[in-house]
Amino acid sequence: MTSHQSAQTMKPATAAKKLGVYLEATPTEFQEGVVSRTELAALQSDPPQWLQDLRSTGPHPRPVVAAKLGISISGLARGGVTDALTTEQIDALKQDDPEWLRKERATQAEVRKETVRIKERNAERSGKAQEPRS
């Protein structure tokens, strides 16, 4: 008996997420089809023009918007940003530097500092745990 392996495929939403693009802005044939792992790898290694354009000008999905602004996705929601934004809109937000964005950036900076502190503490603890006892 021979086993027949079919190519693994994913929904367009999953592929768009892996590519870091906003699904609704992708071409119709991408949105309506399925994407194999091979096709995804090809899109990542040699992106077509539409993918290059989406990555450079958007609209960008919320995780990308949050990263470009230096805040969390929750911070976007607290700031009232619920839709995908273009690079131009993101740059305008950075330029305007509203109070909510400054606050969210400060919050994110504190979260990062705390994460580093905990990581260092855990590394120190694991180092002590490995020391031989006399």
XYZ file of N, CA and C in Angstrom, residues 66-67 69-76 78 101-115:
78
model
N 0.280 48.225 15.008
C 0.738 48.335 16.396
C 2.264 48.321 16.459
N 2.886 47.422 15.716
C 4.351 47.331 15.720
C 4.982 48.612 15.181
N 3.786 51.544 15.304
C 3.578 52.631 16.268
C 4.303 52.379 17.592
N 4.798 51.162 17.779
C 5.508 50.837 19.006
C 4.596 50.624 20.200
N 3.390 50.116 19.929
C 2.422 49.870 20.999
C 1.818 48.481 20.818
N 0.954 48.095 21.751
C 0.287 46.798 21.664
C -0.997 46.909 20.846
N -1.530 45.763 20.455
C -2.805 45.743 19.739
C -3.903 46.258 20.659
N -3.835 45.925 21.938
C -4.806 46.438 22.908
C -4.712 47.954 22.997
N -3.500 48.463 22.912
C -3.302 49.907 22.931
C -3.959 50.581 21.742
N -3.925 49.918 20.594
C -4.627 50.443 19.411
C -6.118 50.570 19.696
N -7.615 50.752 22.615
C -7.865 51.810 23.601
C -7.780 53.183 22.956
N -1.433 57.989 22.165
C -0.286 57.282 21.592
C 0.931 57.421 22.499
N 1.166 58.615 23.038
C 2.280 58.805 23.975
C 2.103 57.915 25.203
N 0.875 57.851 25.703
C 0.581 57.032 26.884
C 0.812 55.545 26.585
N 0.341 55.079 25.436
C 0.504 53.667 25.075
C 1.965 53.312 24.843
N 2.728 54.228 24.265
C 4.156 53.968 24.076
C 4.867 53.855 25.423
N 4.487 54.715 26.366
C 5.078 54.660 27.708
C 4.707 53.339 28.383
N 3.460 52.927 28.237
C 3.013 51.653 28.806
C 3.797 50.503 28.204
N 3.974 50.526 26.896
C 4.713 49.461 26.206
C 6.169 49.428 26.663
N 6.763 50.598 26.877
C 8.149 50.662 27.342
C 8.261 50.038 28.735
N 7.278 50.295 29.595
C 7.278 49.705 30.935
C 7.135 48.185 30.864
N 6.276 47.723 29.975
C 6.084 46.277 29.811
C 7.389 45.628 29.362
N 8.072 46.248 28.426
C 9.344 45.701 27.943
C 10.385 45.663 29.054
N 10.461 46.737 29.851
C 11.423 46.763 30.962
C 11.116 45.654 31.964
N 9.846 45.482 32.272
C 9.447 44.450 33.220
C 9.763 43.059 32.673
N 9.558 42.853 31.405
C 9.869 41.570 30.775
C 11.359 41.260 30.892
